[in-house]
C-alpha cells in the first residue's frame, strides 16, 4: 500500500512541476539571470526594451505540442508585455519538422 502512495506522489510531482524552456529575470532594467536556449534576436530585443523602460520581473516561455506561450510575472507593466510579445520570434525552430504520418 505504501508503494502506491509513493508512486502517486511521484507522478503528481512530475506532472505539476514547472518546466519552462526559457527564463529571463530582470531587475531594474538589467538582465540578471537567464536560462535555456534563448534566440539571439529575442535576447537583444528584451535587453533593449528593459533599457528603455526599466522594470523588474520574470519572463517564462513554455512550449507544448502546438504553441509557444509567454508568461510574465505580475510586476511587469502591460506596455512592456506587449513590446516583448512583438519581439518574440513566433516561428522558433522546433526540433521536429514536417508532418507525422
PDB file of C-alpha atoms in Angstrom:
ATOM      1  CA  UNK A   1       0.000   0.000   0.000  1.00  0.00           C
ATOM      2  CA  UNK A   2       2.854   2.379   0.745  1.00  0.00           C
ATOM      3  CA  UNK A   3       4.273   1.830  -2.744  1.00  0.00           C
ATOM      4  CA  UNK A   4       1.068   3.026  -4.350  1.00  0.00           C
ATOM      5  CA  UNK A   5       1.103   6.231  -2.296  1.00  0.00           C
ATOM      6  CA  UNK A   6       4.761   6.911  -3.114  1.00  0.00           C
ATOM      7  CA  UNK A   7       4.133   6.246  -6.809  1.00  0.00           C
ATOM      8  CA  UNK A   8       1.121   8.594  -6.806  1.00  0.00           C
ATOM      9  CA  UNK A   9       3.166  11.363  -5.171  1.00  0.00           C
ATOM     10  CA  UNK A  10       5.969  10.894  -7.722  1.00  0.00           C
ATOM     11  CA  UNK A  11       3.535  11.081 -10.656  1.00  0.00           C
ATOM     12  CA  UNK A  12       1.867  14.202  -9.264  1.00  0.00           C
ATOM     13  CA  UNK A  13       5.258  15.845  -8.750  1.00  0.00           C
ATOM     14  CA  UNK A  14       6.342  15.122 -12.329  1.00  0.00           C
ATOM     15  CA  UNK A  15       3.075  16.296 -13.858  1.00  0.00           C
ATOM     16  CA  UNK A  16       2.791  19.580 -11.956  1.00  0.00           C
ATOM     17  CA  UNK A  17       6.470  20.584 -11.935  1.00  0.00           C
ATOM     18  CA  UNK A  18       7.162  23.972 -13.522  1.00  0.00           C
ATOM     19  CA  UNK A  19       9.209  23.263 -16.688  1.00  0.00           C
ATOM     20  CA  UNK A  20       9.712  26.372 -18.866  1.00  0.00           C
ATOM     21  CA  UNK A  21      12.056  26.159 -21.856  1.00  0.00           C
ATOM     22  CA  UNK A  22      13.384  29.703 -21.279  1.00  0.00           C
ATOM     23  CA  UNK A  23      13.516  32.018 -18.260  1.00  0.00           C
ATOM     24  CA  UNK A  24      14.610  35.659 -18.221  1.00  0.00           C
ATOM     25  CA  UNK A  25      14.830  37.572 -14.943  1.00  0.00           C
ATOM     26  CA  UNK A  26      15.121  41.368 -14.957  1.00  0.00           C
ATOM     27  CA  UNK A  27      15.826  43.698 -12.040  1.00  0.00           C
ATOM     28  CA  UNK A  28      15.577  47.461 -12.593  1.00  0.00           C
ATOM     29  CA  UNK A  29      16.039  47.115 -16.337  1.00  0.00           C
ATOM     30  CA  UNK A  30      19.065  44.798 -16.193  1.00  0.00           C
ATOM     31  CA  UNK A  31      19.072  41.121 -17.160  1.00  0.00           C
ATOM     32  CA  UNK A  32      20.256  39.322 -14.020  1.00  0.00           C
ATOM     33  CA  UNK A  33      19.546  35.695 -14.870  1.00  0.00           C
ATOM     34  CA  UNK A  34      18.778  33.699 -17.999  1.00  0.00           C
ATOM     35  CA  UNK A  35      18.117  30.026 -18.503  1.00  0.00           C
ATOM     36  CA  UNK A  36      17.512  27.915 -21.585  1.00  0.00           C
ATOM     37  CA  UNK A  37      18.260  28.279 -25.284  1.00  0.00           C
ATOM     38  CA  UNK A  38      17.299  31.921 -25.925  1.00  0.00           C
ATOM     39  CA  UNK A  39      17.300  33.183 -29.548  1.00  0.00           C
ATOM     40  CA  UNK A  40      19.836  35.968 -30.002  1.00  0.00           C
ATOM     41  CA  UNK A  41      17.389  38.472 -31.512  1.00  0.00           C
ATOM     42  CA  UNK A  42      14.860  37.939 -28.725  1.00  0.00           C
ATOM     43  CA  UNK A  43      17.546  38.408 -26.062  1.00  0.00           C
ATOM     44  CA  UNK A  44      18.813  41.635 -27.634  1.00  0.00           C
ATOM     45  CA  UNK A  45      15.235  42.925 -28.056  1.00  0.00           C
ATOM     46  CA  UNK A  46      14.358  42.206 -24.417  1.00  0.00           C
ATOM     47  CA  UNK A  47      17.531  43.926 -23.199  1.00  0.00           C
ATOM     48  CA  UNK A  48      16.713  46.954 -25.365  1.00  0.00           C
ATOM     49  CA  UNK A  49      13.138  47.140 -24.053  1.00  0.00           C
ATOM     50  CA  UNK A  50      14.354  46.812 -20.461  1.00  0.00           C
ATOM     51  CA  UNK A  51      16.943  49.544 -21.033  1.00  0.00           C
ATOM     52  CA  UNK A  52      14.346  51.975 -22.415  1.00  0.00           C
ATOM     53  CA  UNK A  53      11.617  51.161 -19.868  1.00  0.00           C
ATOM     54  CA  UNK A  54      13.231  49.662 -16.752  1.00  0.00           C
ATOM     55  CA  UNK A  55      11.146  47.001 -14.999  1.00  0.00           C
ATOM     56  CA  UNK A  56      11.580  44.168 -12.526  1.00  0.00           C
ATOM     57  CA  UNK A  57      10.136  40.728 -13.146  1.00  0.00           C
ATOM     58  CA  UNK A  58      10.379  37.319 -14.764  1.00  0.00           C
ATOM     59  CA  UNK A  59       9.523  36.120 -18.248  1.00  0.00           C
ATOM     60  CA  UNK A  60       8.966  32.393 -18.736  1.00  0.00           C
ATOM     61  CA  UNK A  61       8.466  30.680 -22.088  1.00  0.00           C
ATOM     62  CA  UNK A  62       6.561  27.402 -22.286  1.00  0.00           C
ATOM     63  CA  UNK A  63       6.177  25.161 -25.328  1.00  0.00           C
ATOM     64  CA  UNK A  64       3.604  22.468 -25.821  1.00  0.00           C
ATOM     65  CA  UNK A  65       2.942  20.406 -28.899  1.00  0.00           C
ATOM     66  CA  UNK A  66       1.170  23.157 -30.838  1.00  0.00           C
ATOM     67  CA  UNK A  67       2.097  26.564 -29.426  1.00  0.00           C
ATOM     68  CA  UNK A  68       4.633  28.609 -27.525  1.00  0.00           C
ATOM     69  CA  UNK A  69       3.399  30.701 -24.601  1.00  0.00           C
ATOM     70  CA  UNK A  70       4.931  33.666 -22.790  1.00  0.00           C
ATOM     71  CA  UNK A  71       4.150  34.053 -19.079  1.00  0.00           C
ATOM     72  CA  UNK A  72       5.054  37.274 -17.253  1.00  0.00           C
ATOM     73  CA  UNK A  73       5.258  37.989 -13.545  1.00  0.00           C
ATOM     74  CA  UNK A  74       2.711  40.430 -12.126  1.00  0.00           C
ATOM     75  CA  UNK A  75       5.253  43.214 -11.740  1.00  0.00           C
ATOM     76  CA  UNK A  76       5.832  43.565 -15.500  1.00  0.00           C
ATOM     77  CA  UNK A  77       3.787  46.506 -16.916  1.00  0.00           C
ATOM     78  CA  UNK A  78       1.280  45.782 -19.686  1.00  0.00           C
ATOM     79  CA  UNK A  79       3.010  48.060 -22.219  1.00  0.00           C
ATOM     80  CA  UNK A  80       6.273  46.192 -21.692  1.00  0.00           C
ATOM     81  CA  UNK A  81       4.445  42.872 -22.066  1.00  0.00           C
ATOM     82  CA  UNK A  82       3.101  43.931 -25.454  1.00  0.00           C
ATOM     83  CA  UNK A  83       6.503  45.097 -26.653  1.00  0.00           C
ATOM     84  CA  UNK A  84       8.098  41.801 -25.620  1.00  0.00           C
ATOM     85  CA  UNK A  85       5.304  39.865 -27.378  1.00  0.00           C
ATOM     86  CA  UNK A  86       6.110  41.872 -30.517  1.00  0.00           C
ATOM     87  CA  UNK A  87       9.811  40.963 -30.306  1.00  0.00           C
ATOM     88  CA  UNK A  88       9.204  37.270 -29.581  1.00  0.00           C
ATOM     89  CA  UNK A  89      10.029  35.001 -32.554  1.00  0.00           C
ATOM     90  CA  UNK A  90       6.818  33.013 -33.043  1.00  0.00           C
ATOM     91  CA  UNK A  91       8.442  30.872 -35.680  1.00  0.00           C
ATOM     92  CA  UNK A  92      11.066  29.393 -33.406  1.00  0.00           C
ATOM     93  CA  UNK A  93      12.639  26.326 -34.934  1.00  0.00           C
ATOM     94  CA  UNK A  94      11.332  23.201 -33.233  1.00  0.00           C
ATOM     95  CA  UNK A  95      13.448  20.084 -33.407  1.00  0.00           C
ATOM     96  CA  UNK A  96      10.756  18.135 -35.246  1.00  0.00           C
ATOM     97  CA  UNK A  97       9.868  19.481 -38.668  1.00  0.00           C
ATOM     98  CA  UNK A  98       7.348  18.128 -41.083  1.00  0.00           C
ATOM     99  CA  UNK A  99       4.175  16.179 -40.571  1.00  0.00           C
ATOM    100  CA  UNK A 100       3.741  12.851 -38.961  1.00  0.00           C
ATOM    101  CA  UNK A 101       2.116  10.107 -40.925  1.00  0.00           C
TER     102      UNK A 101
END
